[in-house]
Coordinates of N, CA and C in Angstrom, one line a residue:
X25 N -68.8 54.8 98.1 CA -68.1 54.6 99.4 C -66.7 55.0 99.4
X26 N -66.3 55.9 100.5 CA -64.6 56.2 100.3 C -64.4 56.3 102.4
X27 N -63.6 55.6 102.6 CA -62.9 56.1 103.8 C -61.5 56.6 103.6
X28 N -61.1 57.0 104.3 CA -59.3 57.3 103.9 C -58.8 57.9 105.5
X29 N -57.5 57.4 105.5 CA -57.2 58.2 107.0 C -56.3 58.9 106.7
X30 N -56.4 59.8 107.7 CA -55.0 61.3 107.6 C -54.8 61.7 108.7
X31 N -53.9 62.5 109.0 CA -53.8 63.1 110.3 C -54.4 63.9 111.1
X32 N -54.7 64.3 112.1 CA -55.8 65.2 112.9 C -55.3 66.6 112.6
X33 N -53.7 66.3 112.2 CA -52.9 68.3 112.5 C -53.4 68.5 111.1
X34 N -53.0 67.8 110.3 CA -53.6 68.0 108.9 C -54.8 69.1 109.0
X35 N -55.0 70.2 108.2 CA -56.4 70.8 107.7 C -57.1 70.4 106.9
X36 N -58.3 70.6 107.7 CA -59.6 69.9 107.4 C -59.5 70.2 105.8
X37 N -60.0 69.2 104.8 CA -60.4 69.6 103.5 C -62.1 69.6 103.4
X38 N -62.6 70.0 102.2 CA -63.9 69.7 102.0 C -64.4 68.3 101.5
X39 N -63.4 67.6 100.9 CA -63.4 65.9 100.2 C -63.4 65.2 101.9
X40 N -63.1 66.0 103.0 CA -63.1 64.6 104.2 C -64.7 64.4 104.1
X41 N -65.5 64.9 104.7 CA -66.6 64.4 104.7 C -66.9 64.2 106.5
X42 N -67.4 63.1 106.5 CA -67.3 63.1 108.1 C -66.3 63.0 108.7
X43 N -65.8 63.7 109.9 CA -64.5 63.4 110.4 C -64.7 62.8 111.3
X44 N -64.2 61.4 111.8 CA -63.9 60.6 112.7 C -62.6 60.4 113.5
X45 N -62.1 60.6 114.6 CA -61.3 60.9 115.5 C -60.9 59.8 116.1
X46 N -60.3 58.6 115.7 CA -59.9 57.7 116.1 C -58.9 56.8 117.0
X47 N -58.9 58.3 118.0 CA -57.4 58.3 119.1 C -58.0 58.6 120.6
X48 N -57.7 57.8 121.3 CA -58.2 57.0 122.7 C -58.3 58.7 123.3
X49 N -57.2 59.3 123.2 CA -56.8 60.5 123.6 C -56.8 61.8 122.7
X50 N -57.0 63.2 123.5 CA -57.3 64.2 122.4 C -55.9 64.0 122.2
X51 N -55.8 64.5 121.0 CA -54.2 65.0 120.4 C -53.8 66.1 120.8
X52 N -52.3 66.1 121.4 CA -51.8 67.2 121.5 C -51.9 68.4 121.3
X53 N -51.9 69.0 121.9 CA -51.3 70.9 120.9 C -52.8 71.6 120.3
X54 N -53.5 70.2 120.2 CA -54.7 70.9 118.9 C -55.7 71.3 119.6
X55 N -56.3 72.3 119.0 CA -57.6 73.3 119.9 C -59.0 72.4 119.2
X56 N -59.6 72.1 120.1 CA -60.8 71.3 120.1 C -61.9 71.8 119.0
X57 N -61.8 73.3 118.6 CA -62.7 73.6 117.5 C -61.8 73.8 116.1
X58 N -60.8 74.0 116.1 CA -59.5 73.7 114.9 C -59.5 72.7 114.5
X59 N -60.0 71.2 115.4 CA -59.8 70.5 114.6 C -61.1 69.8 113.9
X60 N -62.3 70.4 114.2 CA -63.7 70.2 113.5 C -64.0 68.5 113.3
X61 N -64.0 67.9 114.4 CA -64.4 66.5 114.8 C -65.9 66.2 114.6
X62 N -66.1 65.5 113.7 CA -68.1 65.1 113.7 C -68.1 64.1 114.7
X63 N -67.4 63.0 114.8 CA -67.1 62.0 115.7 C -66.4 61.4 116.7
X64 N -66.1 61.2 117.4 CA -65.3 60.7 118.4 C -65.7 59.5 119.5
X65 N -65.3 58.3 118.3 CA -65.9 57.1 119.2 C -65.1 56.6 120.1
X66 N -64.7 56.9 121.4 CA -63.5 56.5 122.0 C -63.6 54.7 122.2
X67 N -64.8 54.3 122.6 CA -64.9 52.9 123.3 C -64.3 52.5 121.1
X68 N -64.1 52.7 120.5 CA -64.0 51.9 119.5 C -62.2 51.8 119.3
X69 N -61.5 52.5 119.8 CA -60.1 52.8 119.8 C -59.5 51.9 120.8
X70 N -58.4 51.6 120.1 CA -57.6 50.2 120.8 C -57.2 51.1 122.6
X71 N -57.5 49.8 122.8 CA -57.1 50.0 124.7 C -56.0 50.5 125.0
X72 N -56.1 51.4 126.4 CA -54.9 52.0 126.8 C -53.8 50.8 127.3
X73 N -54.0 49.7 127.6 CA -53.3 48.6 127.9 C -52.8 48.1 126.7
X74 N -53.5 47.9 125.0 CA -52.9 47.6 124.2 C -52.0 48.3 123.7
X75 N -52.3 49.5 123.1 CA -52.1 50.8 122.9 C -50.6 51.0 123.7
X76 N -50.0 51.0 124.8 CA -49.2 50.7 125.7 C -47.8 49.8 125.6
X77 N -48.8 48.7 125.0 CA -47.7 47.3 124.6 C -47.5 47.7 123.7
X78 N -48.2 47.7 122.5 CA -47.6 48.4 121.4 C -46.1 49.2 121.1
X79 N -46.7 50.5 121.4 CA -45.6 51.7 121.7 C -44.3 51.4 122.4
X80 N -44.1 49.8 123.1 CA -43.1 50.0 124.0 C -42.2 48.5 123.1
X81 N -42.6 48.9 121.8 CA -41.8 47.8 120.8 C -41.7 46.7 121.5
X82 N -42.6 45.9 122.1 CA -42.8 44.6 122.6 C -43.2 43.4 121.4
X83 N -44.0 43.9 120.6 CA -44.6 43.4 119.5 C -44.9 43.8 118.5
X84 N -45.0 43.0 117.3 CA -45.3 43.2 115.7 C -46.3 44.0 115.7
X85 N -46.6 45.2 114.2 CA -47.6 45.4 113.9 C -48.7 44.3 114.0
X86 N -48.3 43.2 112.9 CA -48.9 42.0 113.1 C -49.9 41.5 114.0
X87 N -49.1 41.3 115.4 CA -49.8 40.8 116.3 C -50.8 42.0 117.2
X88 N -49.9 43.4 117.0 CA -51.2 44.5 117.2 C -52.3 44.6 116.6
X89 N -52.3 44.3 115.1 CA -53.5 44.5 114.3 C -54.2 43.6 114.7
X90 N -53.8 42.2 115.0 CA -54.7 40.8 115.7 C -55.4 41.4 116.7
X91 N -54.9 41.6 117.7 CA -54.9 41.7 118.9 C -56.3 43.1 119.0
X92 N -56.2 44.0 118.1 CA -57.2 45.1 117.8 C -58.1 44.7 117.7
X93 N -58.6 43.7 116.3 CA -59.4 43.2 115.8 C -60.2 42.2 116.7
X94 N -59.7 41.8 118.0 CA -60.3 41.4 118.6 C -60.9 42.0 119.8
X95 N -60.3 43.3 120.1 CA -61.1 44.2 120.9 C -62.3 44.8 120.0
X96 N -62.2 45.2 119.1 CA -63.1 45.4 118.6 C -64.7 44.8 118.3
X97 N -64.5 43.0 118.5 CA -65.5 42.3 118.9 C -66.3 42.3 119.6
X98 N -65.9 43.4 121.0 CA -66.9 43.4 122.0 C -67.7 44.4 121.3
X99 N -69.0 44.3 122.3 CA -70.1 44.3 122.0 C -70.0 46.2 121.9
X100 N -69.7 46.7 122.4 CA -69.7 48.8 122.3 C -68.9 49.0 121.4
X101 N -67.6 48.0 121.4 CA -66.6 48.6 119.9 C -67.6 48.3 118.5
X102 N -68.4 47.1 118.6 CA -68.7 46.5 117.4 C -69.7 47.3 117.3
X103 N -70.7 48.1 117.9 CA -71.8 48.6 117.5 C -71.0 50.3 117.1
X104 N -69.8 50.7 117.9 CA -69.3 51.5 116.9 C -68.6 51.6 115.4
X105 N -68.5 50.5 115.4 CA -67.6 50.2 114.4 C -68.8 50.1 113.1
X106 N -69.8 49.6 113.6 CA -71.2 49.3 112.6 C -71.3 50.7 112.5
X107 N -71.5 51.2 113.3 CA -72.0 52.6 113.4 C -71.4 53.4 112.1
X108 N -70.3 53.7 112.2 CA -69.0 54.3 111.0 C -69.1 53.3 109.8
X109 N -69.1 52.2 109.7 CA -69.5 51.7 108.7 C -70.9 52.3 108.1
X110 N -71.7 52.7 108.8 CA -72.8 53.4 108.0 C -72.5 54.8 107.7
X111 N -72.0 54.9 108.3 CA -71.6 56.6 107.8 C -70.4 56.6 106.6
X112 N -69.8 55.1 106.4 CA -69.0 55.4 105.0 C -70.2 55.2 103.9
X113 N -71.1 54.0 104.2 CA -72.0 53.7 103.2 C -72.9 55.3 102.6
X114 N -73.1 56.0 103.5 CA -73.9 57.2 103.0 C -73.0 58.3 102.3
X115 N -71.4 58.1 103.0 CA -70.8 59.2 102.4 C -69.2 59.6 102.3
X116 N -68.3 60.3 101.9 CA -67.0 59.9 102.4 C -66.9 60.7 104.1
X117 N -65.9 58.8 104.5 CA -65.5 59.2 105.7 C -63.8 59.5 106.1
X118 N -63.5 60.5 106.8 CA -62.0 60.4 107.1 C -61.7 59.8 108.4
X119 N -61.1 59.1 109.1 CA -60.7 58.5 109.8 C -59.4 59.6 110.8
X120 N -59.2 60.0 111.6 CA -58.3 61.2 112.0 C -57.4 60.7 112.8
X121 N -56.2 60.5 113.2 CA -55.4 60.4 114.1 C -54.0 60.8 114.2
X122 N -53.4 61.4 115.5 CA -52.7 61.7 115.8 C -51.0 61.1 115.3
X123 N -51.1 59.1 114.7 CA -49.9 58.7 115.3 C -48.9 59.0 114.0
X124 N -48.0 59.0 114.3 CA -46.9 59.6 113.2 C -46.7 58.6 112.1
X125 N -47.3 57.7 112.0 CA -47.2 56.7 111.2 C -48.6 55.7 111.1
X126 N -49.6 56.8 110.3 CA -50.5 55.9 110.1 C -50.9 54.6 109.7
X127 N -49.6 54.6 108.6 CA -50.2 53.1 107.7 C -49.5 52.1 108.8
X128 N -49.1 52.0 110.3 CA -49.1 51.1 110.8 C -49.4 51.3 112.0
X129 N -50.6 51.7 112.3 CA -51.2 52.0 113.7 C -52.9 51.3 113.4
X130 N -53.2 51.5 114.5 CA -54.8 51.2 114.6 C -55.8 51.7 113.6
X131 N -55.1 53.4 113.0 CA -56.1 53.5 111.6 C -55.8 53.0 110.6
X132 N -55.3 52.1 110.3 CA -54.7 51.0 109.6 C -56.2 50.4 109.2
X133 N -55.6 49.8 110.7 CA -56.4 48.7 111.0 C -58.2 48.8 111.1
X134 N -58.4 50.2 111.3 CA -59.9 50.4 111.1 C -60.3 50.6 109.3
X135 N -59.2 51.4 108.6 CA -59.4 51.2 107.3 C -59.3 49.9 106.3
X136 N -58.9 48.8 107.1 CA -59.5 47.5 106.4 C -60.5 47.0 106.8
X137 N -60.9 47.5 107.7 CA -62.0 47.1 107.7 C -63.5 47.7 107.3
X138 N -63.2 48.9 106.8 CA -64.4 49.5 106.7 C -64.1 49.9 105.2
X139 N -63.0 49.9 104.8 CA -63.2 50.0 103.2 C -63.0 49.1 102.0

């Protein structure tokens, strides 16, 4: 089992494995076959209302990662979220996003939980 996150601008390697796209929104700039996406679970990505508060330095990583972890409870996040958990179990997964600072954004927060 291996998940790992990196960035979407990043080039694809052969060690990603499946690529999972973990941003509500396409990423900037990048051409939709350049960036070789197997996945793109949007209902599993933090809310444009969370996502929102976030960005506008209102609140802690902290209370963002909470606050994720509990969108993710509904019932479409959680069956995506199961979903990529099977896909780490069969093989390596990369996790892809846009934000300039992954180890404190929502792919953070999806890679504790799935690895």
């Amino acid at each position: 089992m291996s998940v790992r996150v990196r960035r979407v601008y990043e080039s694809p390697e052969p060690e990603d494995g499946v690529r999972v796209l973990v941003d509500r929104l396409w990423p900037r700039g990048l051409a939709k076959d350049a960036a070789r996406i197997d996945e793109w679970p949007k209902a599993m990505t933090p809310s444009s209302e969370l996502r929102k508060w976030y960005h506008t330095g209102e609140g802690s990583y902290d209370e963002f990662a909470r606050r994720y972890e509990a969108e993710l409870a509904a019932p479409e996040a959680a069956e995506l979220l199961d979903h990529v958990r099977t896909l780490v179990g069969e093989g390596p997964v990369t996790l892809l996003t846009a934000a300039k600072s992954p180890e404190e954004s929502h792919a953070a927060v999806l890679l504790g939980l799935l690895g």
